[in-house]
């Protein structure tokens, strides 16, 4: 069943076709996997993007010596090897065809021989101490070590794969086997038959008899190369992958991938993508300390395989779950591709570095200059209205064709009124920006002529991930500009045209102050999971969108803090002293004004003393007229002989014209209910009792708590912040709608003369004052 599902996935590969392996009858003559003539042709297009690697059905995985050998050279790294075996087994059980090319026989054999020789040496020392010599394991003959180690290595593989019910077979080869047509055909027919029998072939060179490495180009008449010079396991793997028409070749080494120069040198940068155009921009260092092949040989092998239709990734085999991560489309190692378009795109790491530099440029500006940039953007939203709306119309047309839901279409849509409101909000941000960055929060005279200040500074580089709503882009950009933060924006593909147009205006506004790289739109096909792993470049992640998006980001981001809320389970509590008309008006607005918003009411709580009056019926009738589907909480359900269906959960964000109604016996029970089932977002009390209101406002532990006002007021623009970058339910740093203040942190500035800490020790001559100074 797994194999059938994988064949189905293979058919979705955007025209990526391939030649099936021939089924080989055990009774008939063996046939080659591919005819000799066919070997000279490119079998199928390579993958152009990492996201396509999930469709790779036939894999060749090469394990270098440094990957499976312990750092002390004494035997194999069993834990690391077990992890790789587990991943290969998982791929095999998923229906992929996997072949392994492995080193390790020499290392394993040396370990066994060293043990035997040490025992023998110990015996000789006992019999004749004068003849004892110091043992040096490095003097062991590699071919002898390989002969000893081959059987042990395969026994180890067999035991490891057996844990997953996977059968393996050893295929020993020597270099000349690839240059003799008969042995070459026999080799690939054997591999074909093993694959057809659901067996994982493990190929390793027969180093016990293999002659020294040699170079052979095999250039036939006419100049078409039939083979690669086989000098190491890298070139052997490339030859194998090309011959069997593999979809993906993974070369596992002891470095993270290909660097533009040796990784230990200053300025070395990992190349996540490699094309033939990069061949002249790389400086190669020394070979691997364990194996025979260096980065130069790996690049040559990878590019040779790529020319023959095999996608290649060079990665660090010591990284946890490297194989599965690569197949999952994550940015691991160096991906070899022929797609010059994606290769020419600005790497997101460069964007992040530019954002860091841009943030420092913005911080060096005066408040008036930062405000000027935001004002320029606000004016552009109005003056370039047609340009923006034309781009938005393209998104709307494509969204309608794809069947995007109406609430999402509403979020996606821009109009002149929205743009004018955006402009007004940005003007407000610009006005407030004069007192944000560099504001002194505290001044203390620690001692004579030693003064300490705490001042506000930007957080650094922000990553904001948002869905559907293109109006988020200028809002967030303006907040970042006003707070002098660098910014990466990742929008949804449904708003691609709108986001691109709006980003042009942001760049235009930033150019007026010489910081056009401070904000960038990540429009490449970067996986969000890759962005979330950039802890060296990004300081804070802010997701804006559905609860599913926010929750997913919070779960995936392991090292970068996330500011946001996973759910918006907001309550409106109608107290027994509530004004009926106020209650109806507030409940209607909280639920029906924009039901998809995170600050919309999800649960309506009613004091049980009101159930004997008309309020319950009036509330239900009002909600039904608005098209709201009602669910009953447990207490309400017990009191009704018939009525709304029971709510499946009291801790649920409907995000639509649906809500739950529950009865509570007291104000304290209402507060307890909110603490039990709420999400600490926004909660409301409707009452004319000031004491009850005061208790509610002081006791409910949510980011926003309101009295006689709709929960829909929990919004940055409505709070007078100009806009919001998101709403936070966290208890550290910003909380509630996050404007410029929430994008700032602090630093301490100390100014002295010749002060030393020793001066304040006993007899040092200086004394502490710790005198609080005015801020002005």
PDB file of N, CA and C in Angstrom, residues 331-410:
ATOM      1  N   UNK A 331      16.203  23.302   4.503  1.00  0.00           N
ATOM      2  CA  UNK A 331      17.462  23.826   3.980  1.00  0.00           C
ATOM      3  C   UNK A 331      18.618  23.243   4.782  1.00  0.00           C
ATOM      4  N   UNK A 332      19.026  22.042   4.402  1.00  0.00           N
ATOM      5  CA  UNK A 332      20.134  21.342   5.038  1.00  0.00           C
ATOM      6  C   UNK A 332      21.196  21.075   3.977  1.00  0.00           C
ATOM      7  N   UNK A 333      22.436  21.389   4.297  1.00  0.00           N
ATOM      8  CA  UNK A 333      23.512  21.123   3.358  1.00  0.00           C
ATOM      9  C   UNK A 333      23.453  22.021   2.136  1.00  0.00           C
ATOM     10  N   UNK A 334      24.145  21.594   1.089  1.00  0.00           N
ATOM     11  CA  UNK A 334      24.193  22.331  -0.174  1.00  0.00           C
ATOM     12  C   UNK A 334      23.414  21.563  -1.233  1.00  0.00           C
ATOM     13  N   UNK A 335      22.436  22.219  -1.813  1.00  0.00           N
ATOM     14  CA  UNK A 335      21.575  21.620  -2.828  1.00  0.00           C
ATOM     15  C   UNK A 335      22.092  22.013  -4.205  1.00  0.00           C
ATOM     16  N   UNK A 336      22.413  21.025  -5.031  1.00  0.00           N
ATOM     17  CA  UNK A 336      22.912  21.261  -6.385  1.00  0.00           C
ATOM     18  C   UNK A 336      21.724  21.301  -7.344  1.00  0.00           C
ATOM     19  N   UNK A 337      21.606  22.387  -8.067  1.00  0.00           N
ATOM     20  CA  UNK A 337      20.467  22.559  -8.959  1.00  0.00           C
ATOM     21  C   UNK A 337      20.900  23.285 -10.219  1.00  0.00           C
ATOM     22  N   UNK A 338      20.125  23.104 -11.276  1.00  0.00           N
ATOM     23  CA  UNK A 338      20.358  23.824 -12.524  1.00  0.00           C
ATOM     24  C   UNK A 338      19.464  25.051 -12.635  1.00  0.00           C
ATOM     25  N   UNK A 339      18.621  25.287 -11.630  1.00  0.00           N
ATOM     26  CA  UNK A 339      17.642  26.372 -11.695  1.00  0.00           C
ATOM     27  C   UNK A 339      18.333  27.691 -11.372  1.00  0.00           C
ATOM     28  N   UNK A 340      18.758  28.411 -12.386  1.00  0.00           N
ATOM     29  CA  UNK A 340      19.476  29.659 -12.173  1.00  0.00           C
ATOM     30  C   UNK A 340      18.573  30.737 -11.602  1.00  0.00           C
ATOM     31  N   UNK A 341      17.259  30.650 -11.856  1.00  0.00           N
ATOM     32  CA  UNK A 341      16.349  31.692 -11.367  1.00  0.00           C
ATOM     33  C   UNK A 341      16.321  31.716  -9.853  1.00  0.00           C
ATOM     34  N   UNK A 342      16.131  30.530  -9.244  1.00  0.00           N
ATOM     35  CA  UNK A 342      16.105  30.490  -7.781  1.00  0.00           C
ATOM     36  C   UNK A 342      17.483  30.745  -7.207  1.00  0.00           C
ATOM     37  N   UNK A 343      18.517  30.322  -7.961  1.00  0.00           N
ATOM     38  CA  UNK A 343      19.876  30.522  -7.464  1.00  0.00           C
ATOM     39  C   UNK A 343      20.236  32.001  -7.451  1.00  0.00           C
ATOM     40  N   UNK A 344      19.694  32.769  -8.407  1.00  0.00           N
ATOM     41  CA  UNK A 344      20.005  34.187  -8.497  1.00  0.00           C
ATOM     42  C   UNK A 344      19.210  35.026  -7.506  1.00  0.00           C
ATOM     43  N   UNK A 345      18.182  34.442  -6.891  1.00  0.00           N
ATOM     44  CA  UNK A 345      17.406  35.181  -5.901  1.00  0.00           C
ATOM     45  C   UNK A 345      18.283  35.478  -4.688  1.00  0.00           C
ATOM     46  N   UNK A 346      18.003  36.574  -4.012  1.00  0.00           N
ATOM     47  CA  UNK A 346      18.791  36.945  -2.841  1.00  0.00           C
ATOM     48  C   UNK A 346      18.531  35.933  -1.728  1.00  0.00           C
ATOM     49  N   UNK A 347      19.556  35.244  -1.238  1.00  0.00           N
ATOM     50  CA  UNK A 347      19.338  34.273  -0.154  1.00  0.00           C
ATOM     51  C   UNK A 347      18.745  34.965   1.070  1.00  0.00           C
ATOM     52  N   UNK A 348      17.894  34.240   1.770  1.00  0.00           N
ATOM     53  CA  UNK A 348      17.217  34.844   2.914  1.00  0.00           C
ATOM     54  C   UNK A 348      18.220  35.192   4.010  1.00  0.00           C
ATOM     55  N   UNK A 349      19.348  34.466   4.085  1.00  0.00           N
ATOM     56  CA  UNK A 349      20.376  34.814   5.066  1.00  0.00           C
ATOM     57  C   UNK A 349      20.961  36.191   4.779  1.00  0.00           C
ATOM     58  N   UNK A 350      21.128  36.487   3.484  1.00  0.00           N
ATOM     59  CA  UNK A 350      21.633  37.807   3.100  1.00  0.00           C
ATOM     60  C   UNK A 350      20.608  38.885   3.446  1.00  0.00           C
ATOM     61  N   UNK A 351      19.322  38.564   3.193  1.00  0.00           N
ATOM     62  CA  UNK A 351      18.273  39.512   3.568  1.00  0.00           C
ATOM     63  C   UNK A 351      18.320  39.806   5.070  1.00  0.00           C
ATOM     64  N   UNK A 352      18.521  38.762   5.862  1.00  0.00           N
ATOM     65  CA  UNK A 352      18.553  38.944   7.320  1.00  0.00           C
ATOM     66  C   UNK A 352      19.765  39.763   7.739  1.00  0.00           C
ATOM     67  N   UNK A 353      20.911  39.527   7.107  1.00  0.00           N
ATOM     68  CA  UNK A 353      22.101  40.321   7.424  1.00  0.00           C
ATOM     69  C   UNK A 353      21.887  41.776   7.018  1.00  0.00           C
ATOM     70  N   UNK A 354      21.250  41.968   5.865  1.00  0.00           N
ATOM     71  CA  UNK A 354      20.928  43.337   5.441  1.00  0.00           C
ATOM     72  C   UNK A 354      19.968  44.010   6.419  1.00  0.00           C
ATOM     73  N   UNK A 355      19.010  43.219   6.928  1.00  0.00           N
ATOM     74  CA  UNK A 355      18.062  43.763   7.898  1.00  0.00           C
ATOM     75  C   UNK A 355      18.783  44.189   9.175  1.00  0.00           C
ATOM     76  N   UNK A 356      19.778  43.400   9.590  1.00  0.00           N
ATOM     77  CA  UNK A 356      20.556  43.766  10.781  1.00  0.00           C
ATOM     78  C   UNK A 356      21.303  45.077  10.541  1.00  0.00           C
ATOM     79  N   UNK A 357      21.958  45.174   9.379  1.00  0.00           N
ATOM     80  CA  UNK A 357      22.668  46.410   9.043  1.00  0.00           C
ATOM     81  C   UNK A 357      21.694  47.575   8.914  1.00  0.00           C
ATOM     82  N   UNK A 358      20.548  47.306   8.262  1.00  0.00           N
ATOM     83  CA  UNK A 358      19.541  48.350   8.097  1.00  0.00           C
ATOM     84  C   UNK A 358      18.991  48.834   9.417  1.00  0.00           C
ATOM     85  N   UNK A 359      18.840  47.928  10.381  1.00  0.00           N
ATOM     86  CA  UNK A 359      18.360  48.318  11.704  1.00  0.00           C
ATOM     87  C   UNK A 359      19.335  49.297  12.358  1.00  0.00           C
ATOM     88  N   UNK A 360      20.622  49.021  12.217  1.00  0.00           N
ATOM     89  CA  UNK A 360      21.620  49.908  12.822  1.00  0.00           C
ATOM     90  C   UNK A 360      21.636  51.263  12.110  1.00  0.00           C
ATOM     91  N   UNK A 361      21.385  51.229  10.791  1.00  0.00           N
ATOM     92  CA  UNK A 361      21.294  52.499  10.067  1.00  0.00           C
ATOM     93  C   UNK A 361      20.088  53.308  10.543  1.00  0.00           C
ATOM     94  N   UNK A 362      18.954  52.637  10.733  1.00  0.00           N
ATOM     95  CA  UNK A 362      17.749  53.318  11.210  1.00  0.00           C
ATOM     96  C   UNK A 362      17.955  53.872  12.623  1.00  0.00           C
ATOM     97  N   UNK A 363      18.674  53.105  13.455  1.00  0.00           N
ATOM     98  CA  UNK A 363      18.900  53.536  14.829  1.00  0.00           C
ATOM     99  C   UNK A 363      19.781  54.779  14.881  1.00  0.00           C
ATOM    100  N   UNK A 364      20.672  54.900  13.888  1.00  0.00           N
ATOM    101  CA  UNK A 364      21.567  56.056  13.850  1.00  0.00           C
ATOM    102  C   UNK A 364      20.867  57.324  13.364  1.00  0.00           C
ATOM    103  N   UNK A 365      19.663  57.178  12.785  1.00  0.00           N
ATOM    104  CA  UNK A 365      18.920  58.337  12.301  1.00  0.00           C
ATOM    105  C   UNK A 365      18.310  59.114  13.466  1.00  0.00           C
ATOM    106  N   UNK A 366      17.934  60.335  13.191  1.00  0.00           N
ATOM    107  CA  UNK A 366      17.207  61.107  14.195  1.00  0.00           C
ATOM    108  C   UNK A 366      15.752  60.652  14.217  1.00  0.00           C
ATOM    109  N   UNK A 367      15.035  60.892  15.311  1.00  0.00           N
ATOM    110  CA  UNK A 367      13.599  60.556  15.336  1.00  0.00           C
ATOM    111  C   UNK A 367      12.829  61.210  14.199  1.00  0.00           C
ATOM    112  N   UNK A 368      13.204  62.415  13.847  1.00  0.00           N
ATOM    113  CA  UNK A 368      12.506  63.113  12.759  1.00  0.00           C
ATOM    114  C   UNK A 368      12.711  62.404  11.420  1.00  0.00           C
ATOM    115  N   UNK A 369      13.885  61.852  11.206  1.00  0.00           N
ATOM    116  CA  UNK A 369      14.150  61.135   9.951  1.00  0.00           C
ATOM    117  C   UNK A 369      13.354  59.832   9.879  1.00  0.00           C
ATOM    118  N   UNK A 370      13.270  59.126  11.008  1.00  0.00           N
ATOM    119  CA  UNK A 370      12.469  57.892  11.016  1.00  0.00           C
ATOM    120  C   UNK A 370      10.998  58.219  10.791  1.00  0.00           C
ATOM    121  N   UNK A 371      10.525  59.281  11.433  1.00  0.00           N
ATOM    122  CA  UNK A 371       9.129  59.694  11.251  1.00  0.00           C
ATOM    123  C   UNK A 371       8.872  60.096   9.806  1.00  0.00           C
ATOM    124  N   UNK A 372       9.867  60.734   9.187  1.00  0.00           N
ATOM    125  CA  UNK A 372       9.723  61.155   7.789  1.00  0.00           C
ATOM    126  C   UNK A 372       9.548  59.945   6.874  1.00  0.00           C
ATOM    127  N   UNK A 373      10.293  58.887   7.112  1.00  0.00           N
ATOM    128  CA  UNK A 373      10.174  57.680   6.289  1.00  0.00           C
ATOM    129  C   UNK A 373       8.787  57.061   6.424  1.00  0.00           C
ATOM    130  N   UNK A 374       8.259  57.020   7.651  1.00  0.00           N
ATOM    131  CA  UNK A 374       6.921  56.461   7.866  1.00  0.00           C
ATOM    132  C   UNK A 374       5.867  57.350   7.213  1.00  0.00           C
ATOM    133  N   UNK A 375       6.016  58.644   7.332  1.00  0.00           N
ATOM    134  CA  UNK A 375       5.077  59.569   6.687  1.00  0.00           C
ATOM    135  C   UNK A 375       5.096  59.420   5.166  1.00  0.00           C
ATOM    136  N   UNK A 376       6.285  59.212   4.619  1.00  0.00           N
ATOM    137  CA  UNK A 376       6.397  59.003   3.172  1.00  0.00           C
ATOM    138  C   UNK A 376       5.618  57.764   2.749  1.00  0.00           C
ATOM    139  N   UNK A 377       5.756  56.692   3.517  1.00  0.00           N
ATOM    140  CA  UNK A 377       5.010  55.469   3.215  1.00  0.00           C
ATOM    141  C   UNK A 377       3.507  55.718   3.316  1.00  0.00           C
ATOM    142  N   UNK A 378       3.078  56.443   4.323  1.00  0.00           N
ATOM    143  CA  UNK A 378       1.653  56.746   4.489  1.00  0.00           C
ATOM    144  C   UNK A 378       1.125  57.514   3.280  1.00  0.00           C
ATOM    145  N   UNK A 379       1.895  58.479   2.800  1.00  0.00           N
ATOM    146  CA  UNK A 379       1.468  59.260   1.632  1.00  0.00           C
ATOM    147  C   UNK A 379       1.426  58.396   0.369  1.00  0.00           C
ATOM    148  N   UNK A 380       2.381  57.490   0.217  1.00  0.00           N
ATOM    149  CA  UNK A 380       2.425  56.625  -0.960  1.00  0.00           C
ATOM    150  C   UNK A 380       1.212  55.702  -1.036  1.00  0.00           C
ATOM    151  N   UNK A 381       0.676  55.285   0.113  1.00  0.00           N
ATOM    152  CA  UNK A 381      -0.498  54.419   0.122  1.00  0.00           C
ATOM    153  C   UNK A 381      -1.697  55.100  -0.524  1.00  0.00           C
ATOM    154  N   UNK A 382      -1.741  56.412  -0.445  1.00  0.00           N
ATOM    155  CA  UNK A 382      -2.847  57.166  -1.038  1.00  0.00           C
ATOM    156  C   UNK A 382      -2.520  57.579  -2.475  1.00  0.00           C
ATOM    157  N   UNK A 383      -1.313  58.088  -2.684  1.00  0.00           N
ATOM    158  CA  UNK A 383      -0.968  58.592  -4.019  1.00  0.00           C
ATOM    159  C   UNK A 383      -0.788  57.469  -5.039  1.00  0.00           C
ATOM    160  N   UNK A 384      -0.434  56.284  -4.589  1.00  0.00           N
ATOM    161  CA  UNK A 384      -0.226  55.150  -5.513  1.00  0.00           C
ATOM    162  C   UNK A 384      -1.369  54.145  -5.393  1.00  0.00           C
ATOM    163  N   UNK A 385      -2.552  54.646  -5.089  1.00  0.00           N
ATOM    164  CA  UNK A 385      -3.717  53.791  -4.869  1.00  0.00           C
ATOM    165  C   UNK A 385      -3.981  52.853  -6.041  1.00  0.00           C
ATOM    166  N   UNK A 386      -3.979  53.374  -7.267  1.00  0.00           N
ATOM    167  CA  UNK A 386      -4.291  52.555  -8.443  1.00  0.00           C
ATOM    168  C   UNK A 386      -3.275  51.427  -8.613  1.00  0.00           C
ATOM    169  N   UNK A 387      -1.998  51.734  -8.422  1.00  0.00           N
ATOM    170  CA  UNK A 387      -0.932  50.732  -8.519  1.00  0.00           C
ATOM    171  C   UNK A 387      -1.181  49.583  -7.544  1.00  0.00           C
ATOM    172  N   UNK A 388      -1.587  49.916  -6.313  1.00  0.00           N
ATOM    173  CA  UNK A 388      -1.831  48.893  -5.288  1.00  0.00           C
ATOM    174  C   UNK A 388      -3.073  48.077  -5.617  1.00  0.00           C
ATOM    175  N   UNK A 389      -4.152  48.762  -5.977  1.00  0.00           N
ATOM    176  CA  UNK A 389      -5.413  48.060  -6.219  1.00  0.00           C
ATOM    177  C   UNK A 389      -5.352  47.201  -7.478  1.00  0.00           C
ATOM    178  N   UNK A 390      -4.574  47.589  -8.480  1.00  0.00           N
ATOM    179  CA  UNK A 390      -4.394  46.751  -9.672  1.00  0.00           C
ATOM    180  C   UNK A 390      -3.710  45.440  -9.302  1.00  0.00           C
ATOM    181  N   UNK A 391      -2.690  45.520  -8.450  1.00  0.00           N
ATOM    182  CA  UNK A 391      -2.001  44.304  -7.995  1.00  0.00           C
ATOM    183  C   UNK A 391      -2.936  43.444  -7.158  1.00  0.00           C
ATOM    184  N   UNK A 392      -3.727  44.096  -6.299  1.00  0.00           N
ATOM    185  CA  UNK A 392      -4.661  43.365  -5.458  1.00  0.00           C
ATOM    186  C   UNK A 392      -5.736  42.669  -6.285  1.00  0.00           C
ATOM    187  N   UNK A 393      -6.148  43.299  -7.388  1.00  0.00           N
ATOM    188  CA  UNK A 393      -7.163  42.691  -8.265  1.00  0.00           C
ATOM    189  C   UNK A 393      -6.656  41.378  -8.851  1.00  0.00           C
ATOM    190  N   UNK A 394      -5.378  41.304  -9.166  1.00  0.00           N
ATOM    191  CA  UNK A 394      -4.802  40.048  -9.683  1.00  0.00           C
ATOM    192  C   UNK A 394      -4.899  38.949  -8.627  1.00  0.00           C
ATOM    193  N   UNK A 395      -4.578  39.291  -7.387  1.00  0.00           N
ATOM    194  CA  UNK A 395      -4.677  38.301  -6.308  1.00  0.00           C
ATOM    195  C   UNK A 395      -6.113  37.840  -6.114  1.00  0.00           C
ATOM    196  N   UNK A 396      -7.052  38.779  -6.138  1.00  0.00           N
ATOM    197  CA  UNK A 396      -8.458  38.424  -5.943  1.00  0.00           C
ATOM    198  C   UNK A 396      -8.963  37.528  -7.061  1.00  0.00           C
ATOM    199  N   UNK A 397      -8.552  37.817  -8.301  1.00  0.00           N
ATOM    200  CA  UNK A 397      -8.984  36.994  -9.433  1.00  0.00           C
ATOM    201  C   UNK A 397      -8.459  35.573  -9.298  1.00  0.00           C
ATOM    202  N   UNK A 398      -7.184  35.438  -8.935  1.00  0.00           N
ATOM    203  CA  UNK A 398      -6.601  34.103  -8.768  1.00  0.00           C
ATOM    204  C   UNK A 398      -7.224  33.379  -7.576  1.00  0.00           C
ATOM    205  N   UNK A 399      -7.517  34.124  -6.508  1.00  0.00           N
ATOM    206  CA  UNK A 399      -8.119  33.509  -5.324  1.00  0.00           C
ATOM    207  C   UNK A 399      -9.523  32.992  -5.620  1.00  0.00           C
ATOM    208  N   UNK A 400     -10.295  33.746  -6.396  1.00  0.00           N
ATOM    209  CA  UNK A 400     -11.647  33.311  -6.751  1.00  0.00           C
ATOM    210  C   UNK A 400     -11.607  32.066  -7.627  1.00  0.00           C
ATOM    211  N   UNK A 401     -10.642  32.012  -8.531  1.00  0.00           N
ATOM    212  CA  UNK A 401     -10.500  30.821  -9.373  1.00  0.00           C
ATOM    213  C   UNK A 401     -10.157  29.592  -8.545  1.00  0.00           C
ATOM    214  N   UNK A 402      -9.352  29.794  -7.519  1.00  0.00           N
ATOM    215  CA  UNK A 402      -8.931  28.665  -6.678  1.00  0.00           C
ATOM    216  C   UNK A 402      -9.966  28.285  -5.626  1.00  0.00           C
ATOM    217  N   UNK A 403     -11.068  29.059  -5.532  1.00  0.00           N
ATOM    218  CA  UNK A 403     -12.124  28.738  -4.578  1.00  0.00           C
ATOM    219  C   UNK A 403     -11.835  29.147  -3.155  1.00  0.00           C
ATOM    220  N   UNK A 404     -11.073  30.224  -2.958  1.00  0.00           N
ATOM    221  CA  UNK A 404     -10.766  30.704  -1.614  1.00  0.00           C
ATOM    222  C   UNK A 404     -12.054  31.097  -0.894  1.00  0.00           C
ATOM    223  N   UNK A 405     -12.147  30.729   0.373  1.00  0.00           N
ATOM    224  CA  UNK A 405     -13.357  30.979   1.162  1.00  0.00           C
ATOM    225  C   UNK A 405     -13.638  32.474   1.266  1.00  0.00           C
ATOM    226  N   UNK A 406     -14.918  32.820   1.421  1.00  0.00           N
ATOM    227  CA  UNK A 406     -15.332  34.224   1.448  1.00  0.00           C
ATOM    228  C   UNK A 406     -14.670  35.027   2.570  1.00  0.00           C
ATOM    229  N   UNK A 407     -14.564  34.482   3.810  1.00  0.00           N
ATOM    230  CA  UNK A 407     -13.880  35.264   4.854  1.00  0.00           C
ATOM    231  C   UNK A 407     -12.440  35.598   4.491  1.00  0.00           C
ATOM    232  N   UNK A 408     -11.760  34.653   3.827  1.00  0.00           N
ATOM    233  CA  UNK A 408     -10.379  34.899   3.422  1.00  0.00           C
ATOM    234  C   UNK A 408     -10.319  35.885   2.263  1.00  0.00           C
ATOM    235  N   UNK A 409     -11.314  35.835   1.372  1.00  0.00           N
ATOM    236  CA  UNK A 409     -11.387  36.823   0.286  1.00  0.00           C
ATOM    237  C   UNK A 409     -11.558  38.226   0.861  1.00  0.00           C
ATOM    238  N   UNK A 410     -12.357  38.327   1.911  1.00  0.00           N
ATOM    239  CA  UNK A 410     -12.566  39.622   2.549  1.00  0.00           C
ATOM    240  C   UNK A 410     -11.267  40.154   3.140  1.00  0.00           C
TER     241      UNK A 410
END
